[in-house]
CSV table of C-alpha atoms in Angstrom, one decimal:
chain,number,residue,atom,x,y,z
A,1,MET,CA,-28.6,49.5,12.8
A,2,THR,CA,-24.6,49.0,11.6
A,3,HIS,CA,-22.8,46.7,10.1
A,4,THR,CA,-19.4,47.1,10.8
A,5,THR,CA,-20.4,46.9,14.8
A,6,THR,CA,-19.2,43.8,16.6
A,7,HIS,CA,-22.4,42.7,18.6
A,8,SER,CA,-21.3,41.1,22.1
A,9,ASP,CA,-23.2,38.5,24.1
A,10,HIS,CA,-24.9,40.5,25.6
A,11,ASP,CA,-26.3,42.6,22.5
A,12,TYR,CA,-28.4,38.9,21.4
A,13,GLU,CA,-29.6,37.6,24.6
A,14,GLN,CA,-31.2,41.1,25.1
A,15,VAL,CA,-32.8,41.4,21.5
A,16,ILE,CA,-33.3,37.6,21.2
A,17,GLY,CA,-35.2,37.7,24.9
A,18,GLU,CA,-37.1,40.5,23.6
A,19,LYS,CA,-38.8,39.3,20.7
A,20,LEU,CA,-39.0,36.3,22.5
A,21,ASN,CA,-40.9,37.8,25.0
A,22,ASP,CA,-43.2,39.6,22.4
A,23,ALA,CA,-46.6,38.1,22.0
A,24,GLN,CA,-47.9,40.1,19.0
A,25,LEU,CA,-44.6,39.7,17.4
A,26,ARG,CA,-44.7,35.5,17.9
A,27,THR,CA,-48.5,35.7,16.6
A,28,ASN,CA,-47.4,37.9,13.5
A,29,LEU,CA,-44.9,35.6,12.4
A,30,ARG,CA,-46.6,31.6,13.2
A,31,SER,CA,-49.3,33.2,10.8
A,32,ALA,CA,-47.3,34.8,8.2
A,33,MET,CA,-45.2,31.0,8.2
A,34,ASP,CA,-47.9,29.3,8.2
A,35,THR,CA,-49.6,31.1,5.1
A,36,LEU,CA,-46.1,30.9,2.8
A,37,ILE,CA,-45.7,27.7,3.6
A,38,HIS,CA,-49.4,26.4,3.5
A,39,LYS,CA,-49.2,27.8,-0.5
A,40,ARG,CA,-45.9,26.9,-1.4
A,41,LYS,CA,-46.6,22.8,-0.4
A,42,ASP,CA,-50.6,23.7,-2.4
A,43,LEU,CA,-49.0,25.0,-5.1
A,44,LEU,CA,-46.3,22.7,-5.4
A,45,GLU,CA,-48.5,19.6,-5.2
A,46,ASP,CA,-51.5,21.3,-8.0
A,47,ARG,CA,-49.1,23.1,-10.9
A,48,TYR,CA,-44.9,21.5,-11.0
A,49,PRO,CA,-45.1,17.9,-10.7
A,50,GLU,CA,-41.3,18.0,-12.0
A,51,TRP,CA,-40.3,20.5,-9.0
A,52,GLU,CA,-37.6,18.8,-8.6
A,53,GLN,CA,-36.1,18.4,-11.8
A,54,LEU,CA,-36.7,22.4,-12.2
A,55,ARG,CA,-34.9,22.4,-8.5
A,56,THR,CA,-31.8,20.4,-10.2
A,57,MET,CA,-31.5,22.6,-13.6
A,58,GLY,CA,-31.5,25.8,-11.8
A,59,GLN,CA,-28.8,24.8,-9.1
A,60,ASN,CA,-27.1,24.1,-12.6
A,61,ALA,CA,-27.6,27.3,-14.0
A,62,LYS,CA,-26.4,29.3,-11.2
A,63,LEU,CA,-23.0,26.7,-11.0
A,64,LYS,CA,-22.0,26.6,-14.4
A,65,VAL,CA,-22.3,31.2,-14.5
A,66,LEU,CA,-20.6,30.3,-10.2
A,67,ALA,CA,-18.1,28.0,-12.2
A,68,GLN,CA,-16.6,31.3,-14.5
A,69,LEU,CA,-17.6,34.3,-12.7
A,70,ASP,CA,-15.6,36.7,-14.3
A,71,THR,CA,-16.2,35.4,-18.0
A,72,TYR,CA,-19.6,35.8,-17.6
A,73,VAL,CA,-19.3,39.5,-15.9
A,74,GLN,CA,-17.3,41.1,-18.8
A,75,ARG,CA,-19.6,39.6,-21.3
A,76,PHE,CA,-22.8,41.2,-19.3
A,77,GLU,CA,-20.3,44.5,-19.1
A,78,GLU,CA,-19.9,44.2,-22.9
A,79,ASN,CA,-23.5,43.6,-23.9
A,80,ALA,CA,-25.2,45.9,-21.5
A,81,THR,CA,-23.0,49.1,-22.7
A,82,LYS,CA,-23.8,48.0,-26.1
A,83,ASN,CA,-27.4,48.2,-24.5
A,84,GLY,CA,-26.0,51.9,-23.6
A,85,PHE,CA,-26.2,51.5,-20.0
A,86,VAL,CA,-23.6,52.5,-17.6
A,87,VAL,CA,-22.0,49.8,-16.3
A,88,HIS,CA,-19.7,50.4,-12.3
A,89,TYR,CA,-18.3,48.4,-10.8
A,90,ALA,CA,-17.6,49.0,-6.5
A,91,SER,CA,-15.5,46.9,-4.5
A,92,THR,CA,-17.0,47.7,-1.2
A,93,ALA,CA,-20.0,48.8,-0.5
A,94,LYS,CA,-18.9,52.4,0.2
A,95,ASP,CA,-17.7,52.8,-3.2
A,96,ALA,CA,-21.5,51.8,-4.1
A,97,ASN,CA,-22.8,55.0,-2.3
A,98,GLU,CA,-20.4,56.9,-3.6
A,99,ILE,CA,-21.0,55.8,-7.4
A,100,ILE,CA,-24.8,56.7,-6.3
A,101,TYR,CA,-24.4,60.3,-4.5
A,102,LYS,CA,-21.6,61.5,-7.3
A,103,LEU,CA,-24.5,61.0,-10.3
A,104,ALA,CA,-27.2,62.5,-8.4
A,105,LYS,CA,-25.1,65.1,-7.1
A,106,GLU,CA,-24.1,65.9,-10.6
A,107,ARG,CA,-27.0,66.1,-11.7
A,108,GLY,CA,-29.1,68.0,-8.6
A,109,VAL,CA,-30.6,65.5,-7.6
A,110,GLU,CA,-32.3,65.4,-4.2
A,111,ARG,CA,-34.4,62.6,-3.5
A,112,ILE,CA,-34.5,59.1,-4.5
A,113,LEU,CA,-37.3,56.7,-4.9
A,114,LYS,CA,-36.2,53.3,-4.4
A,115,GLY,CA,-37.8,49.6,-5.2
A,116,LYS,CA,-37.1,46.9,-2.8
A,117,SER,CA,-33.2,46.1,-3.5
A,118,MET,CA,-31.9,44.1,-0.7
A,119,ALA,CA,-28.7,45.2,-2.2
A,120,SER,CA,-29.2,49.3,-1.4
A,121,GLU,CA,-29.8,47.3,2.5
A,122,GLU,CA,-26.5,46.3,2.6
A,123,ILE,CA,-25.1,49.1,2.0
A,124,GLU,CA,-26.3,51.0,4.2
A,125,LEU,CA,-27.5,53.3,1.0
A,126,ASN,CA,-30.5,55.3,2.6
A,127,ARG,CA,-28.0,56.0,6.1
A,128,TYR,CA,-25.1,56.8,3.2
A,129,MET,CA,-27.5,59.6,1.7
A,130,LYS,CA,-29.1,60.9,4.0
A,131,GLU,CA,-26.1,61.9,5.6
A,132,LYS,CA,-24.7,64.2,2.3
A,133,GLY,CA,-28.3,65.4,2.5
A,134,ILE,CA,-29.9,63.6,0.1
A,135,VAL,CA,-33.6,62.1,1.1
A,136,ALA,CA,-33.7,58.1,-0.8
A,137,LYS,CA,-37.7,57.2,-0.2
A,138,GLU,CA,-38.7,53.8,0.0
A,139,THR,CA,-41.6,53.4,-2.9
A,140,ASP,CA,-42.4,49.4,-1.9
A,141,LEU,CA,-45.0,49.1,0.8
A,142,GLY,CA,-43.7,46.8,3.3
A,143,GLU,CA,-40.6,49.3,3.2
A,144,LEU,CA,-42.6,52.2,3.2
A,145,ILE,CA,-43.5,50.9,6.6
A,146,ILE,CA,-40.7,50.2,8.1
A,147,GLN,CA,-39.3,52.9,6.7
A,148,LEU,CA,-41.9,55.2,8.7
A,149,ILE,CA,-41.8,53.7,12.1
A,150,ASP,CA,-37.2,53.5,11.5
A,151,GLU,CA,-36.9,49.7,10.9
A,152,HIS,CA,-35.1,47.9,9.0
A,153,PRO,CA,-36.3,44.8,6.4
A,154,VAL,CA,-37.5,41.8,8.7
A,155,HIS,CA,-37.2,39.7,5.4
A,156,ILE,CA,-36.3,39.4,3.0
A,157,VAL,CA,-39.1,39.0,0.7
A,158,VAL,CA,-42.0,40.6,3.1
A,159,PRO,CA,-40.1,42.9,4.9
A,160,ALA,CA,-42.4,44.7,7.3
A,161,ILE,CA,-44.4,40.6,7.7
A,162,HIS,CA,-44.6,41.4,11.6
A,163,LYS,CA,-46.4,44.2,11.3
A,164,ASN,CA,-50.0,42.7,11.1
A,165,ARG,CA,-52.8,45.3,9.6
A,166,HIS,CA,-54.0,46.8,12.7
A,167,GLN,CA,-50.3,48.1,13.4
A,168,VAL,CA,-50.4,49.1,9.4
A,169,GLY,CA,-53.3,50.9,10.5
A,170,LYS,CA,-51.9,53.2,13.0
A,171,ILE,CA,-48.4,53.6,12.3
A,172,PHE,CA,-50.6,55.4,8.6
A,173,GLN,CA,-52.1,57.5,11.1
A,174,GLU,CA,-49.6,58.7,13.1
A,175,LYS,CA,-47.6,59.0,9.8
A,176,LEU,CA,-49.0,60.0,7.4
A,177,GLY,CA,-52.1,61.4,9.1
A,178,ALA,CA,-54.0,58.3,7.6
A,179,PRO,CA,-58.0,58.4,9.0
A,180,LEU,CA,-57.7,54.9,11.5
A,181,GLU,CA,-58.0,52.1,9.0
A,182,SER,CA,-58.0,47.9,8.7
A,183,GLU,CA,-59.1,46.8,5.7
A,184,PRO,CA,-56.2,45.5,3.2
A,185,GLU,CA,-58.1,47.3,-0.1
A,186,LYS,CA,-58.2,50.5,2.1
A,187,LEU,CA,-54.3,50.3,4.0
A,188,ASN,CA,-53.1,50.1,-0.1
A,189,GLY,CA,-55.3,53.3,-0.9
A,190,ILE,CA,-53.2,54.9,1.4
A,191,ALA,CA,-50.0,54.1,0.8
A,192,ARG,CA,-50.9,54.6,-3.2
A,193,LYS,CA,-52.5,58.0,-3.3
A,194,HIS,CA,-48.9,58.6,-0.6
A,195,MET,CA,-46.5,57.1,-3.6
A,196,ARG,CA,-48.5,58.9,-6.1
A,197,GLY,CA,-47.8,62.3,-5.1
A,198,GLU,CA,-44.4,61.3,-4.2
A,199,PHE,CA,-43.6,59.9,-7.7
A,200,GLU,CA,-44.6,63.2,-9.8
A,201,GLY,CA,-41.4,64.6,-11.0
A,202,PHE,CA,-38.7,62.8,-9.4
A,203,LYS,CA,-35.6,62.6,-11.3
A,204,MET,CA,-33.5,59.2,-9.7
A,205,GLY,CA,-35.1,55.7,-8.9
A,206,ILE,CA,-33.0,53.0,-7.9
A,207,SER,CA,-33.9,49.0,-8.5
A,208,GLY,CA,-32.3,46.1,-7.3
A,209,VAL,CA,-32.0,43.2,-9.7
A,210,ASN,CA,-33.2,39.7,-9.7
A,211,PHE,CA,-31.2,38.1,-12.8
A,212,ALA,CA,-28.2,40.0,-14.9
A,213,ILE,CA,-28.3,38.0,-18.4
A,214,ALA,CA,-24.9,37.4,-19.3
A,215,ASN,CA,-26.2,36.8,-23.1
A,216,GLU,CA,-28.2,40.0,-23.5
A,217,GLY,CA,-27.4,42.0,-21.3
A,218,ALA,CA,-30.1,42.8,-19.8
A,219,ILE,CA,-31.4,43.6,-16.3
A,220,TRP,CA,-35.1,41.1,-15.1
A,221,LEU,CA,-37.2,42.2,-12.4
A,222,VAL,CA,-39.2,40.7,-10.0
A,223,GLU,CA,-42.7,42.2,-7.7
A,224,ASN,CA,-45.6,42.7,-7.2
A,225,GLU,CA,-47.1,46.5,-6.6
A,226,GLY,CA,-46.2,48.4,-10.0
A,227,ASN,CA,-43.4,50.7,-7.8
A,228,GLY,CA,-40.8,48.9,-9.3
A,229,ARG,CA,-41.8,49.9,-12.4
A,230,MET,CA,-42.3,53.0,-11.7
A,231,CYS,CA,-38.8,53.7,-10.6
A,232,THR,CA,-37.3,51.7,-13.2
A,233,THR,CA,-39.3,54.1,-16.6
A,234,ALA,CA,-41.0,57.2,-14.8
A,235,CYS,CA,-37.5,58.3,-13.9
A,236,ASP,CA,-34.5,60.1,-15.8
A,237,ILE,CA,-31.9,58.5,-14.2
A,238,HIS,CA,-32.5,54.6,-13.5
A,239,VAL,CA,-29.6,53.4,-11.2
A,240,ALA,CA,-29.7,49.4,-11.1
A,241,ILE,CA,-27.9,47.7,-7.7
A,242,CYS,CA,-26.9,44.5,-9.0
A,243,GLY,CA,-24.6,41.4,-7.3
A,244,ILE,CA,-22.2,40.1,-8.9
A,245,GLU,CA,-23.9,36.6,-8.4
A,246,LYS,CA,-27.1,37.8,-9.9
A,247,MET,CA,-25.1,36.6,-13.2
A,248,VAL,CA,-27.4,33.7,-14.7
A,249,GLU,CA,-26.4,33.5,-18.6
A,250,SER,CA,-29.7,33.4,-20.5
A,251,PHE,CA,-33.1,34.0,-20.6
A,252,GLU,CA,-33.6,30.7,-20.9
A,253,ASP,CA,-31.8,29.7,-18.0
A,254,ALA,CA,-33.6,33.3,-16.2
A,255,SER,CA,-37.1,32.1,-17.0
A,256,ILE,CA,-35.7,28.8,-14.9
A,257,LEU,CA,-34.7,30.6,-12.2
A,258,ASN,CA,-38.4,32.9,-12.5
A,259,ASN,CA,-40.3,30.1,-12.4
A,260,LEU,CA,-38.1,28.5,-8.7
A,261,LEU,CA,-38.0,32.1,-7.3
A,262,CYS,CA,-42.2,33.1,-7.1
A,263,PRO,CA,-43.4,29.6,-5.4
A,264,SER,CA,-41.3,29.5,-3.0
A,265,ALA,CA,-40.9,33.2,-2.1
A,266,VAL,CA,-44.7,33.4,-1.8
A,267,GLY,CA,-46.8,30.8,-3.5
A,268,VAL,CA,-47.9,31.9,-6.9
A,269,GLN,CA,-46.7,31.0,-9.9
A,270,ILE,CA,-45.8,34.5,-11.3
A,271,THR,CA,-46.2,37.4,-10.1
A,272,CYS,CA,-47.5,40.4,-11.2
A,273,TYR,CA,-45.4,42.2,-12.9
A,274,GLN,CA,-41.9,41.3,-14.4
A,275,ASN,CA,-39.4,43.8,-15.7
A,276,ILE,CA,-37.3,42.9,-17.9
A,277,ILE,CA,-34.8,45.9,-19.1
A,278,THR,CA,-32.4,46.6,-22.1
A,279,GLY,CA,-31.0,49.7,-21.5
A,280,PRO,CA,-32.5,53.5,-21.2
A,281,ARG,CA,-34.6,55.1,-23.4
A,282,GLN,CA,-33.7,55.1,-27.4
A,283,GLU,CA,-34.9,57.8,-29.8
A,284,GLY,CA,-38.1,57.4,-30.7
A,285,GLU,CA,-39.8,55.6,-27.3
A,286,LEU,CA,-42.2,57.5,-25.2
A,287,ASP,CA,-40.8,56.8,-21.9
A,288,GLY,CA,-38.3,55.4,-19.7
A,289,PRO,CA,-35.6,56.8,-18.6
A,290,LYS,CA,-32.5,58.3,-20.2
A,291,GLU,CA,-30.2,57.3,-18.3
A,292,ALA,CA,-29.6,53.7,-17.1
A,293,HIS,CA,-26.3,52.7,-14.9
A,294,ILE,CA,-26.2,49.3,-13.1
A,295,ILE,CA,-23.7,49.1,-9.9
A,296,LEU,CA,-22.1,45.4,-10.4
A,297,LEU,CA,-20.7,45.3,-6.5
A,298,ASP,CA,-18.8,42.6,-5.1
A,299,HIS,CA,-19.0,43.7,-1.2
A,300,ASN,CA,-16.6,40.7,-0.4
A,301,ARG,CA,-18.8,37.9,-3.0
A,302,SER,CA,-15.2,37.5,-4.9
A,303,ASN,CA,-14.2,36.1,-1.4
A,304,ILE,CA,-16.6,33.4,-0.7
A,305,LEU,CA,-16.4,32.4,-4.6
A,306,ALA,CA,-13.1,31.8,-3.9
A,307,ASP,CA,-14.1,29.1,-0.8
A,308,GLU,CA,-14.6,25.2,-2.5
A,309,LYS,CA,-17.5,25.2,0.3
A,310,TYR,CA,-19.5,28.4,0.6
A,311,TYR,CA,-18.9,29.6,-2.7
A,312,ARG,CA,-22.1,27.4,-3.1
A,313,ALA,CA,-24.2,30.2,-0.8
A,314,LEU,CA,-23.2,32.6,-3.9
A,315,SER,CA,-26.4,30.6,-5.7
A,316,CYS,CA,-29.0,31.9,-3.6
A,317,ILE,CA,-31.9,34.1,-5.5
A,318,ARG,CA,-33.2,35.1,-2.5
A,319,CYS,CA,-36.9,33.6,-2.2
A,320,GLY,CA,-36.4,33.4,1.3
A,321,THR,CA,-37.8,30.1,1.9
A,322,CYS,CA,-35.2,28.8,4.2
A,323,LEU,CA,-36.8,31.7,6.6
A,324,ASN,CA,-40.1,30.8,5.5
A,325,HIS,CA,-39.4,27.1,7.3
A,326,CYS,CA,-37.5,27.9,9.7
A,327,PRO,CA,-38.1,27.3,13.4
A,328,VAL,CA,-36.1,29.5,15.1
A,329,TYR,CA,-37.1,32.6,12.2
A,330,ASP,CA,-40.4,32.3,13.3
A,331,LYS,CA,-40.0,32.7,16.8
A,332,ILE,CA,-37.4,35.9,16.5
A,333,GLY,CA,-39.0,36.8,13.1
A,334,GLY,CA,-35.4,38.9,11.7
A,335,HIS,CA,-34.3,41.9,13.4
A,336,ALA,CA,-33.3,39.0,16.2
A,337,TYR,CA,-30.3,38.5,13.9
A,338,LEU,CA,-29.0,41.9,14.1
A,339,ALA,CA,-27.8,42.1,10.4
A,340,THR,CA,-29.1,42.8,6.9
A,341,TYR,CA,-30.0,39.3,6.1
A,342,PRO,CA,-31.7,36.9,8.5
A,343,GLY,CA,-32.7,33.4,8.7
A,344,PRO,CA,-30.1,30.1,7.6
A,345,ILE,CA,-29.2,32.5,4.0
A,346,GLY,CA,-28.3,34.7,6.7
A,347,VAL,CA,-26.5,33.1,8.8
A,348,VAL,CA,-24.2,31.7,6.1
A,349,ILE,CA,-23.8,34.7,4.4
A,350,THR,CA,-23.5,37.3,6.7
A,351,PRO,CA,-19.7,36.5,8.7
A,352,GLN,CA,-18.7,36.2,5.3
A,353,LEU,CA,-20.0,39.7,4.1
A,354,PHE,CA,-19.5,42.0,7.2
A,355,GLY,CA,-16.7,39.4,8.8
A,356,LEU,CA,-17.0,36.3,11.2
A,357,ASP,CA,-15.9,38.4,14.4
A,358,ASN,CA,-18.4,40.8,14.1
A,359,TYR,CA,-21.1,37.8,13.5
A,360,ALA,CA,-19.8,35.1,15.1
A,361,HIS,CA,-23.3,34.6,17.0
A,362,ILE,CA,-24.9,34.7,14.8
A,363,ALA,CA,-24.2,30.9,13.5
A,364,ASN,CA,-26.3,30.0,16.7
A,365,LEU,CA,-29.5,30.9,14.9
A,366,CYS,CA,-29.5,27.7,14.1
A,367,SER,CA,-31.7,24.1,15.4
A,368,LEU,CA,-30.4,21.9,11.9
A,369,CYS,CA,-33.3,20.8,11.8
A,370,GLY,CA,-32.5,21.0,8.1
A,371,ARG,CA,-35.5,22.2,6.6
A,372,CYS,CA,-33.2,24.9,5.0
A,373,GLY,CA,-31.9,22.7,2.6
A,374,GLU,CA,-35.1,20.4,1.8
A,375,VAL,CA,-36.8,23.6,0.6
A,376,CYS,CA,-34.3,25.5,-0.8
A,377,PRO,CA,-35.4,25.8,-4.8
A,378,VAL,CA,-31.7,25.9,-6.0
A,379,LYS,CA,-30.4,23.0,-3.6
A,380,ILE,CA,-27.7,25.0,-1.7
A,381,PRO,CA,-26.6,22.6,1.4
A,382,LEU,CA,-27.2,25.0,4.2
A,383,PRO,CA,-27.2,23.0,6.8
A,384,GLU,CA,-23.8,21.4,5.6
A,385,LEU,CA,-22.4,25.2,5.6
A,386,ILE,CA,-24.2,26.1,9.0
A,387,ARG,CA,-21.8,23.1,10.4
A,388,ASP,CA,-19.0,24.8,8.3
A,389,LEU,CA,-19.2,28.1,10.1
A,390,ARG,CA,-19.6,27.0,13.4
A,391,ALA,CA,-16.5,25.3,12.8
A,392,GLU,CA,-15.3,28.5,11.9
A,393,LYS,CA,-16.6,30.0,14.7
A,394,SER,CA,-14.6,27.6,16.9
A,395,HIS,CA,-11.5,28.0,16.3
A,396,GLU,CA,-11.4,24.0,14.5
A,397,GLY,CA,-12.1,25.1,10.8
A,398,ARG,CA,-10.0,25.6,8.1
A,399,GLY,CA,-10.1,29.3,8.7
A,400,VAL,CA,-11.4,30.9,5.5
A,401,VAL,CA,-14.0,33.1,6.4
A,402,ARG,CA,-13.1,36.9,6.7
A,403,GLY,CA,-12.1,37.8,10.8
A,404,TYR,CA,-11.7,34.3,11.6
A,405,LYS,CA,-8.2,35.6,13.3
A,406,ASP,CA,-10.1,38.1,15.5
A,407,THR,CA,-13.1,36.0,17.0
A,408,LYS,CA,-13.7,35.6,20.1
A,409,HIS,CA,-14.4,31.9,21.6
A,410,SER,CA,-15.3,30.7,25.0
A,411,LYS,CA,-13.2,28.2,26.0
A,412,LEU,CA,-15.8,26.5,28.1
A,413,GLU,CA,-17.6,26.1,24.9
A,414,GLU,CA,-14.5,24.2,23.3
A,415,LEU,CA,-14.2,22.0,26.4
A,416,GLY,CA,-17.7,21.2,26.7
A,417,MET,CA,-17.7,19.9,22.9
A,418,LYS,CA,-14.5,17.7,23.5
A,419,ALA,CA,-16.6,15.9,26.0
A,420,PHE,CA,-19.7,15.5,24.3
A,421,ALA,CA,-17.2,14.3,21.3
A,422,LYS,CA,-15.7,11.9,23.3
A,423,ILE,CA,-18.7,10.5,25.0
A,424,ALA,CA,-21.0,10.3,21.8
A,425,SER,CA,-18.9,8.3,20.0
A,426,ASN,CA,-18.1,5.8,22.6
A,427,GLY,CA,-21.5,3.1,22.7
A,428,THR,CA,-21.2,2.4,26.1
A,429,ALA,CA,-20.2,5.6,27.2
A,430,TRP,CA,-23.2,7.3,25.6
A,431,ARG,CA,-25.3,4.6,27.0
A,432,ALA,CA,-24.0,5.5,30.7
A,433,VAL,CA,-25.1,8.9,30.0
A,434,MET,CA,-28.6,8.4,29.3
A,435,ALA,CA,-28.9,6.2,32.2
A,436,MET,CA,-27.5,8.1,34.7
A,437,SER,CA,-29.7,11.3,32.7
A,438,GLY,CA,-32.6,9.1,34.0
A,439,VAL,CA,-31.3,9.5,37.8
A,440,PHE,CA,-30.1,13.7,37.4
A,441,ALA,CA,-32.9,14.9,35.3
A,442,PRO,CA,-35.7,15.2,37.9
A,443,LEU,CA,-32.6,16.9,39.9
A,444,GLY,CA,-32.6,19.3,37.4
A,445,LYS,CA,-35.9,20.4,37.0
A,446,VAL,CA,-35.0,21.7,40.9
A,447,PHE,CA,-32.0,22.6,40.6
A,448,GLY,CA,-31.1,23.7,37.3
A,449,HIS,CA,-32.0,27.1,37.5
A,450,TYR,CA,-29.1,27.9,39.9
A,451,THR,CA,-27.0,26.0,38.0
A,452,PRO,CA,-24.4,27.4,35.9
A,453,VAL,CA,-25.0,27.2,32.0
A,454,LEU,CA,-27.9,25.3,32.6
A,455,LYS,CA,-29.6,27.8,33.7
A,456,LYS,CA,-29.6,30.3,30.7
A,457,TRP,CA,-30.4,26.5,28.9
A,458,LEU,CA,-33.3,27.1,31.0
A,459,ARG,CA,-34.3,30.5,30.7
A,460,TYR,CA,-36.4,29.5,27.0
A,461,ARG,CA,-37.2,25.5,28.1
A,462,GLU,CA,-37.9,22.8,30.0
A,463,MET,CA,-36.4,20.6,31.7
A,464,PRO,CA,-37.5,16.8,29.6
A,465,THR,CA,-39.3,14.1,31.3
A,466,ILE,CA,-37.2,11.1,30.7
A,467,HIS,CA,-39.3,8.1,29.9
A,468,GLY,CA,-38.7,4.2,30.6
A,469,ASN,CA,-36.5,2.6,32.8
A,470,LEU,CA,-32.5,3.5,31.1
A,471,HIS,CA,-31.5,1.6,33.9
A,472,ALA,CA,-32.6,-1.5,32.0
A,473,GLU,CA,-32.2,-1.3,28.9
A,474,VAL,CA,-28.5,-0.8,29.3
A,475,LYS,CA,-28.4,-4.0,31.5
A,476,LYS,CA,-29.7,-5.8,28.3
A,477,LEU,CA,-27.4,-4.4,25.9
A,478,THR,CA,-23.9,-4.1,27.9
A,479,GLY,CA,-24.9,-6.5,30.8
A,480,VAL,CA,-23.8,-3.5,33.3
A,481,ILE,CA,-25.5,-1.3,36.0
A,482,TYR,CA,-24.6,2.0,36.1
A,483,GLU,CA,-24.9,3.1,40.4
């Protein structure tokens, strides 16, 4: 998957068709999503009676920083530098990759171990390093699984959630030479043994950042496996890739957001490991890296921040709960989006990070059910932003998204939407169409698969049955009979 490639209608239709027809994928996703949804629901009912107040506090904490992001970034840099961090600025993905490559090359590093980092996926770090002759290896269990089969994360929190334990066992057998197992404990043991060997003697570790605390110049990492702690403390050089939107003002604000993140992501009060890093190893300390670097990544985030509506998307804490509740995501999975960030948040930010001309089609992967907005822990109005993005896609928006001018849009779709708007905003016309639907819907079942436009719609759907005597209802309401 190359983010600079323009994807055609055929690309999306082909991959979506493949995922919809993958029965095992849909079974795996449905089971996983149901588990995550119910764990979150049960935990909130049992332990979080003031969840809505906590959401408001988290929302305010993020919006406060976004309103003066330049000030908080500067404060973070000053305090982090005092703590011994080396702070780098990367305007683009290429800049970030070059910084990391230069650090590795100057220090003779040939192998990099990575903790989970969606920012590293965004800049395609693994591919870049491979082209430069440096091996970047994943240490997170889910990331390890998908790297072994040369796939990308299917989810922003649980990257291999589309694979069940039997499939993982076969992957480990084929790629690691392990005995065929399917019990989670034994699979974890295989992965642990493999990764322990990788950790021996490595020099450079890469991590992401959950929260960058401006007042302290510290970073906070959240994880469940301990590999993140190994990648940041057992190496000589630690490099953290931090999107500039990860800024928070204080430890108190970070604590609020952490209390929103863990329940929303995996339905737990707190993860197994909470790593707060304030700099490299100090004199007299026995562990920790000799060097600690932080790359503050922009990569078009400043463009998002400048918009009066889309800036809200930068509040995202990457919990993934919008994916877990999305009826589109759980049918096709993350790979069908052909993007680093899938699901509702991906629909909003992907075209802005990589260009609307490259990712216009992603706006179609939404049913506008509104669930994502209801469950977002920091109250990002995702349904509203997706509707705005669809307006941009059809050239009826404000023209503020990157690649807007180069975006192709369907004249037929434009005419169809205008016709629908005209009918939907006229009561008499709307009732007339509803009355006629009672007549033509049965015909659609017979001839729909041969009718342009309708045949595409019916490829994955069934023509609904219109119940009731609509003619009588229309006559009662309007006094008019539509023949």
